[in-house]
Coordinates of C-alpha atoms in Angstrom, one line a residue:
M1 CA -9.5 -38.7 -34.8
T2 CA -12.4 -36.1 -33.6
A3 CA -15.9 -36.7 -34.9
R4 CA -14.9 -33.1 -36.2
A5 CA -12.3 -33.9 -37.7
A6 CA -14.0 -37.7 -39.8
D7 CA -17.2 -34.9 -40.3
R8 CA -15.0 -32.7 -42.4
A9 CA -13.2 -35.6 -44.3
R10 CA -17.2 -36.8 -45.4
Y11 CA -17.2 -33.4 -46.3
D12 CA -14.4 -33.3 -48.3
R13 CA -15.6 -36.8 -49.9
A14 CA -18.7 -36.5 -50.6
T15 CA -18.2 -33.1 -52.3
A16 CA -15.2 -34.3 -53.8
H17 CA -16.7 -33.7 -57.1
L18 CA -17.1 -29.9 -57.3
D19 CA -15.7 -27.2 -57.1
A20 CA -16.9 -24.2 -54.0
P21 CA -17.9 -22.0 -52.9
V22 CA -20.9 -25.1 -52.1
A23 CA -23.0 -25.9 -49.8
I24 CA -24.6 -28.6 -48.0
V25 CA -27.2 -30.0 -45.4
D26 CA -26.0 -33.1 -43.3
L27 CA -29.4 -35.6 -43.5
E28 CA -28.5 -37.8 -40.6
A29 CA -28.1 -34.6 -38.1
F30 CA -30.8 -32.5 -39.6
D31 CA -33.0 -36.3 -39.1
A32 CA -31.3 -36.7 -35.7
N33 CA -32.5 -32.0 -35.1
A34 CA -35.7 -33.0 -35.8
D35 CA -36.2 -36.1 -33.5
D36 CA -34.8 -33.8 -30.8
L37 CA -37.7 -31.0 -31.3
L38 CA -40.0 -33.3 -31.3
R39 CA -38.4 -35.8 -28.6
R40 CA -39.7 -31.4 -27.0
A41 CA -42.5 -30.6 -28.2
G42 CA -43.8 -33.9 -25.9
G43 CA -46.3 -34.8 -28.5
K44 CA -47.1 -31.5 -29.5
P45 CA -47.5 -31.0 -33.0
I46 CA -44.2 -28.4 -34.6
R47 CA -45.1 -25.9 -37.5
V48 CA -42.1 -25.4 -39.1
A49 CA -40.9 -22.0 -40.0
S50 CA -40.2 -21.8 -43.3
K51 CA -37.9 -18.7 -42.8
S52 CA -35.6 -21.0 -41.4
V53 CA -35.5 -23.6 -44.2
R54 CA -35.6 -21.9 -47.6
C55 CA -36.4 -25.3 -49.9
R56 CA -39.0 -27.0 -50.9
A57 CA -37.9 -29.9 -50.4
L58 CA -36.6 -30.2 -47.4
L59 CA -39.6 -29.0 -46.1
E60 CA -41.2 -31.5 -47.6
R61 CA -38.6 -34.0 -46.0
V62 CA -39.6 -32.4 -42.5
L63 CA -43.4 -32.7 -42.8
A64 CA -44.1 -36.6 -43.8
R65 CA -42.9 -37.0 -40.5
D66 CA -45.0 -37.8 -37.7
G67 CA -44.8 -35.1 -35.2
F68 CA -44.6 -32.2 -38.0
A69 CA -48.0 -30.5 -39.5
G70 CA -47.9 -27.2 -41.8
V71 CA -45.2 -24.2 -42.6
M72 CA -44.6 -20.6 -40.8
S73 CA -44.2 -18.8 -43.6
F74 CA -42.8 -15.0 -43.6
T75 CA -44.0 -12.8 -46.8
L76 CA -47.7 -13.8 -48.4
A77 CA -45.8 -14.1 -52.1
E78 CA -44.0 -17.4 -49.8
S79 CA -47.7 -18.5 -48.8
L80 CA -49.5 -18.9 -52.6
W81 CA -46.6 -19.7 -53.6
L82 CA -46.1 -22.3 -50.7
A83 CA -50.1 -23.7 -51.6
R84 CA -50.5 -24.0 -54.2
S85 CA -47.4 -26.1 -54.8
G86 CA -49.0 -28.1 -52.3
F87 CA -48.8 -27.3 -48.7
E88 CA -52.5 -27.3 -47.5
D89 CA -51.5 -25.8 -44.3
V90 CA -49.9 -22.3 -43.9
L91 CA -49.8 -19.4 -41.1
L92 CA -48.4 -16.2 -42.9
A93 CA -46.5 -14.9 -39.2
Y94 CA -45.8 -11.5 -39.9
P95 CA -48.5 -8.6 -41.3
S96 CA -48.7 -8.1 -45.2
A97 CA -49.0 -5.0 -47.2
D98 CA -49.0 -6.6 -50.3
R99 CA -52.2 -5.5 -52.2
T100 CA -51.6 -7.8 -54.9
R101 CA -51.5 -11.4 -53.2
Y102 CA -54.9 -10.4 -51.6
A103 CA -56.6 -9.7 -54.7
E104 CA -54.9 -13.6 -55.7
L105 CA -56.4 -14.9 -52.3
T106 CA -59.6 -13.5 -51.8
A107 CA -60.5 -14.8 -54.9
D108 CA -59.3 -18.1 -54.5
P109 CA -60.9 -20.7 -52.9
K110 CA -58.2 -23.6 -52.8
L111 CA -55.5 -20.1 -51.7
A112 CA -58.0 -19.1 -49.1
S113 CA -58.4 -22.7 -47.2
A114 CA -54.5 -22.8 -47.3
V115 CA -53.8 -19.6 -46.3
T116 CA -54.0 -17.6 -43.2
V117 CA -52.4 -14.1 -42.4
M118 CA -51.3 -12.4 -40.4
I119 CA -52.8 -9.6 -38.5
D120 CA -52.8 -7.4 -35.0
D121 CA -54.3 -4.1 -35.9
V122 CA -57.8 -2.5 -38.2
A123 CA -56.5 -0.8 -40.8
Q124 CA -54.9 -4.2 -41.9
L125 CA -57.9 -5.7 -42.2
D126 CA -59.1 -2.5 -43.7
L127 CA -55.9 -3.0 -46.6
V128 CA -57.1 -6.8 -47.1
D129 CA -60.3 -5.3 -48.6
A130 CA -59.1 -2.1 -50.6
A131 CA -57.5 -5.6 -52.5
R132 CA -60.6 -8.0 -52.8
D133 CA -61.1 -7.2 -56.2
G134 CA -64.2 -8.5 -56.5
G135 CA -63.4 -11.4 -54.1
R136 CA -65.0 -12.8 -51.8
E137 CA -64.1 -15.4 -50.3
V138 CA -63.1 -16.0 -46.7
V139 CA -59.7 -14.9 -45.3
R140 CA -58.7 -16.9 -42.2
V141 CA -56.8 -15.1 -39.5
C142 CA -54.0 -15.2 -37.0
L143 CA -54.0 -12.9 -34.3
E144 CA -50.5 -12.0 -33.0
L145 CA -50.2 -10.9 -29.3
D146 CA -47.4 -9.7 -27.9
T147 CA -45.0 -11.3 -26.1
S148 CA -42.8 -8.6 -23.7
L149 CA -42.6 -8.5 -20.0
K150 CA -42.1 -5.1 -18.8
L151 CA -41.3 -4.8 -15.8
F152 CA -41.5 -1.4 -13.3
G153 CA -44.7 -0.4 -15.0
G154 CA -43.5 -0.7 -17.8
R155 CA -40.8 1.5 -18.1
V156 CA -39.1 -1.5 -19.0
R157 CA -39.7 -4.1 -21.6
V158 CA -37.4 -7.2 -22.6
G159 CA -38.7 -8.7 -26.0
A160 CA -38.9 -8.2 -29.7
R161 CA -41.0 -4.6 -31.2
R162 CA -44.0 -7.4 -32.7
S163 CA -48.2 -7.0 -31.8
P164 CA -48.9 -3.9 -30.1
L165 CA -51.4 -5.9 -28.8
H166 CA -50.2 -6.9 -24.8
S167 CA -53.1 -8.1 -22.8
P168 CA -55.9 -10.5 -22.7
A169 CA -59.0 -7.5 -23.5
E170 CA -57.2 -5.8 -26.7
V171 CA -57.4 -9.1 -27.8
A172 CA -60.5 -9.8 -27.6
D173 CA -61.7 -6.5 -28.7
L174 CA -59.3 -7.5 -31.8
A175 CA -61.5 -10.6 -32.1
R176 CA -64.7 -9.1 -32.1
A177 CA -63.5 -6.4 -34.7
V178 CA -63.3 -9.8 -36.4
A179 CA -66.4 -11.4 -36.0
R180 CA -68.1 -8.3 -37.0
R181 CA -66.4 -8.2 -40.5
P182 CA -67.3 -10.0 -42.8
G183 CA -65.7 -12.0 -45.4
F184 CA -64.0 -12.8 -42.4
E185 CA -62.9 -15.4 -40.0
V186 CA -60.3 -16.3 -36.5
V187 CA -58.8 -19.0 -36.8
G188 CA -56.3 -18.6 -34.4
I189 CA -53.2 -17.0 -32.0
M190 CA -49.9 -16.7 -32.6
A191 CA -46.8 -15.4 -29.3
Y192 CA -43.6 -15.6 -30.4
E193 CA -41.5 -14.8 -27.5
G194 CA -38.2 -14.6 -29.2
H195 CA -37.0 -13.2 -26.1
V196 CA -36.8 -16.9 -24.8
A197 CA -36.4 -18.7 -27.8
G198 CA -33.9 -16.8 -30.0
V199 CA -31.0 -15.3 -26.9
G200 CA -28.7 -17.7 -25.8
D201 CA -28.2 -18.0 -22.1
A202 CA -24.6 -19.4 -22.5
V203 CA -22.4 -16.5 -23.7
A204 CA -19.0 -17.7 -24.0
G205 CA -16.6 -16.2 -21.5
R206 CA -20.1 -13.6 -19.8
P207 CA -21.3 -15.5 -17.0
L208 CA -22.8 -12.6 -15.7
R209 CA -24.6 -12.3 -18.8
S210 CA -25.7 -15.9 -19.0
R211 CA -26.8 -15.5 -15.7
A212 CA -29.1 -12.9 -15.8
V213 CA -30.3 -14.0 -19.7
R214 CA -31.8 -16.9 -17.5
L215 CA -33.4 -15.0 -14.8
M216 CA -34.7 -13.3 -16.7
Q217 CA -36.5 -15.7 -19.8
A218 CA -37.6 -18.0 -16.3
A219 CA -39.6 -14.8 -15.1
A220 CA -40.9 -13.4 -18.8
R221 CA -42.3 -17.6 -19.1
R222 CA -44.5 -17.4 -15.6
E223 CA -45.4 -14.8 -16.7
L224 CA -46.4 -14.8 -20.7
A225 CA -47.6 -18.5 -19.2
E226 CA -50.5 -17.5 -17.0
R227 CA -50.8 -14.3 -20.1
R228 CA -51.4 -16.3 -22.8
A229 CA -54.1 -18.5 -21.0
A230 CA -55.8 -15.2 -20.3
V231 CA -55.8 -14.5 -23.9
V232 CA -57.1 -17.7 -25.3
R233 CA -59.8 -17.5 -22.8
A234 CA -60.8 -13.9 -24.0
V235 CA -60.7 -14.9 -27.5
R236 CA -62.6 -18.5 -27.1
A237 CA -65.2 -16.5 -26.2
V238 CA -65.1 -14.6 -29.2
A239 CA -64.3 -17.2 -31.5
P240 CA -65.1 -20.5 -29.9
C241 CA -64.1 -22.5 -32.8
L242 CA -60.0 -21.3 -32.8
E243 CA -58.1 -23.9 -34.6
F244 CA -54.6 -23.9 -33.0
V245 CA -52.3 -21.9 -30.8
N246 CA -49.3 -21.2 -32.1
G247 CA -46.3 -20.2 -29.5
G248 CA -42.6 -20.8 -29.2
G249 CA -39.5 -21.7 -30.9
T250 CA -36.4 -23.1 -31.6
G251 CA -34.6 -22.0 -28.2
S252 CA -38.1 -22.8 -26.4
V253 CA -39.9 -25.5 -27.3
Q254 CA -39.9 -27.6 -24.4
H255 CA -41.1 -24.5 -22.7
T256 CA -43.7 -23.7 -24.5
A257 CA -45.3 -26.9 -24.8
A258 CA -45.6 -27.5 -21.5
E259 CA -48.7 -24.6 -21.4
D260 CA -51.7 -26.2 -21.6
A261 CA -52.6 -23.3 -23.4
V262 CA -50.6 -24.2 -26.1
T263 CA -51.7 -26.0 -29.2
E264 CA -48.5 -26.0 -31.8
I265 CA -45.1 -25.2 -31.5
A266 CA -43.0 -22.6 -34.2
A267 CA -39.5 -24.5 -35.0
G268 CA -37.8 -24.6 -37.6
S269 CA -34.1 -22.9 -37.8
G270 CA -32.5 -26.3 -34.6
L271 CA -33.7 -28.6 -37.9
Y272 CA -30.0 -27.1 -39.5
V273 CA -28.3 -25.7 -36.0
P274 CA -26.3 -22.8 -37.0
R275 CA -23.8 -20.6 -35.0
L276 CA -26.8 -18.7 -32.8
F277 CA -27.5 -22.2 -31.0
D278 CA -24.4 -23.1 -29.5
N279 CA -25.6 -20.0 -26.5
Y280 CA -27.8 -22.6 -25.6
T281 CA -28.4 -25.0 -21.6
S282 CA -32.0 -26.1 -22.6
F283 CA -30.1 -28.9 -25.9
R284 CA -28.2 -29.4 -28.2
G285 CA -27.7 -29.9 -31.9
R286 CA -26.2 -31.6 -34.7
P287 CA -24.9 -28.6 -37.4
A288 CA -26.7 -29.8 -40.4
A289 CA -26.6 -26.8 -43.0
L290 CA -22.9 -26.3 -44.0
F291 CA -20.8 -23.5 -46.7
A292 CA -17.3 -24.1 -48.7
Q293 CA -15.5 -21.6 -49.5
P294 CA -12.1 -22.4 -51.8
V295 CA -8.7 -21.5 -50.4
V296 CA -7.1 -19.5 -53.3
R297 CA -4.6 -17.8 -51.7
R298 CA -1.5 -19.2 -48.9
P299 CA 0.1 -15.5 -48.0
G300 CA 2.6 -16.6 -45.7
V301 CA 2.6 -18.7 -42.6
G302 CA -0.5 -19.6 -40.7
V303 CA -2.4 -17.9 -43.4
V304 CA -5.0 -18.7 -46.2
T305 CA -7.5 -16.5 -47.5
V306 CA -10.7 -18.7 -49.0
L307 CA -12.6 -17.2 -51.9
G308 CA -15.5 -14.3 -50.4
G309 CA -18.0 -15.7 -47.0
G310 CA -18.2 -12.7 -46.4
Y311 CA -22.4 -14.0 -45.2
P312 CA -23.5 -11.6 -42.4
A313 CA -26.6 -12.6 -40.9
S314 CA -30.4 -10.6 -39.9
G315 CA -29.8 -8.2 -36.1
A316 CA -27.4 -5.6 -34.8
A317 CA -24.5 -5.5 -36.5
G318 CA -22.0 -7.6 -33.6
K319 CA -19.5 -10.7 -33.8
D320 CA -21.8 -12.8 -33.5
R321 CA -23.7 -12.1 -36.5
L322 CA -20.7 -13.6 -38.7
P323 CA -20.7 -17.4 -39.8
V324 CA -18.4 -18.8 -37.7
P325 CA -14.5 -20.8 -40.2
Y326 CA -16.3 -24.4 -38.7
L327 CA -14.2 -27.2 -40.3
P328 CA -10.2 -27.8 -40.6
E329 CA -11.1 -27.0 -36.6
G330 CA -8.0 -24.3 -35.2
L331 CA -8.9 -21.2 -38.3
R332 CA -9.6 -18.1 -37.0
Y333 CA -10.7 -14.4 -38.6
D334 CA -8.1 -11.2 -38.6
P335 CA -9.4 -8.8 -36.5
Q336 CA -8.2 -6.6 -39.6
E337 CA -10.4 -7.8 -41.7
G338 CA -13.0 -10.1 -41.1
P339 CA -15.0 -12.8 -43.6
G340 CA -14.5 -10.0 -47.1
E341 CA -17.3 -9.8 -49.5
V342 CA -14.6 -11.2 -52.5
Q343 CA -11.8 -12.3 -50.2
T344 CA -11.4 -14.0 -46.4
P345 CA -7.9 -13.8 -44.5
L346 CA -7.9 -17.3 -42.0
L347 CA -5.3 -17.2 -39.1
G348 CA -4.2 -20.7 -37.2
T349 CA -1.9 -23.5 -37.3
P350 CA -4.5 -25.9 -39.6
A351 CA -4.0 -23.1 -42.2
D352 CA 0.0 -24.3 -43.2
D353 CA -2.2 -27.6 -43.7
L354 CA -4.6 -26.1 -46.8
L355 CA -4.0 -25.9 -50.1
I356 CA -4.1 -24.2 -53.1
G357 CA -7.7 -25.8 -54.3
D358 CA -8.4 -27.4 -50.0
K359 CA -12.6 -26.5 -48.8
V360 CA -12.8 -24.8 -46.2
W361 CA -15.9 -25.0 -44.1
F362 CA -18.7 -22.5 -42.2
R363 CA -20.9 -22.4 -40.2
H364 CA -23.6 -19.5 -40.7
A365 CA -24.5 -17.6 -37.8
K366 CA -28.3 -18.1 -38.2
A367 CA -30.0 -20.9 -40.4
G368 CA -32.5 -20.0 -43.6
E369 CA -30.6 -17.0 -44.1
L370 CA -27.5 -19.5 -46.2
C371 CA -29.9 -20.0 -49.0
E372 CA -30.2 -16.5 -49.9
R373 CA -26.5 -16.7 -50.7
F374 CA -26.7 -20.4 -52.6
D375 CA -28.7 -21.5 -54.8
T376 CA -28.6 -25.6 -54.1
L377 CA -28.0 -27.6 -51.2
H378 CA -26.4 -30.5 -51.7
L379 CA -27.4 -33.9 -49.8
V380 CA -25.4 -35.4 -47.9
E381 CA -25.7 -39.2 -46.5
G382 CA -22.3 -40.9 -45.1
D383 CA -19.7 -39.3 -47.2
T384 CA -21.7 -39.5 -50.3
V385 CA -23.7 -36.8 -52.2
T386 CA -27.5 -38.3 -52.3
A387 CA -29.8 -35.3 -54.1
T388 CA -29.1 -31.7 -54.9
V389 CA -31.8 -29.5 -54.5
P390 CA -33.3 -26.4 -55.4
T391 CA -33.0 -24.0 -52.3
Y392 CA -36.0 -20.7 -53.2
R393 CA -33.2 -18.8 -54.9
G394 CA -32.8 -21.6 -57.3
E395 CA -35.7 -21.6 -58.1
G396 CA -36.6 -18.2 -58.9
H397 CA -38.0 -16.5 -55.7
T398 CA -36.5 -14.4 -52.8
F399 CA -38.9 -12.9 -51.2
L400 CA -37.7 -10.9 -49.0

């Protein structure tokens, strides 16, 4: 029996009493992935990206481990909810235009001390001030650096379109604007190198593209390390009490951690290890989060149909954004139909061994987005479900 076949047997036994669709997290794999992230971080603390987890119980589990510290959230509403739930260090990773929640933040000392907001433009400070509604609390601010690699005099740009602040001078200018502004304090810098951390460098069947990605990423790491260090020096001259410099992502943990200027690493997807991480040479994780759909039809030889399963991930549309049939091994989509909203045909010889009511296990393309489809996660240890915990959705929150 292969390791994957053994996992399937365990998951089927653990969830035999549960009807599919059902989602699980294998805690042994989850904890092993956490250990691997810590090893790659080389002693620097890891801030957990909540969008990649979207379950308070699992955020609490990983933050209870030495080496993990703080949450990186994705909306202001989520940030305040987490702070009210007892999370004491929440970094909002994206600028917000939520005036209602800014009014709450600036009026509550506990929230203001726990939550740090992201900015890359003076206009975002104006929005906060306009929303204060009498709130006088000092707002903790993090400045975001654009990490994109610019080539040929800026005519070619590689990287996500995030912050407009690219040079040390631009980031320092914004730091000075914050320092002059009553009610705000610069406490951090964030720089997410998505073109390094979020792009696989070993795409199956595409050796030339994979080599090009590796060359690009090596150049991007060298350029960013120099520029990030210069940015930190420039900002510390304005804000000497800077508390943290955040960088990285699951795919680049060890590289970002090697930079002296970086004080903490961001990671989250590496806890679940979705299918997009199958295309990396720098690390190998264990799939920890899966979902199962029930077989409801047997249309013919070599084909079964499961209920639902059309759960595409965000990003540029393509096959790499689709879940993949994982267990039993050897199933594939019908190219004429793909994963469907209500039904999904699956082809392959393993289909002939599946009966009506059996479970087919899938891996999502990305990490936390799976939790937008399920109210609960069943936590598996060995061949037993030892706990059932709510996702954000299960607690009544769909923040985006």
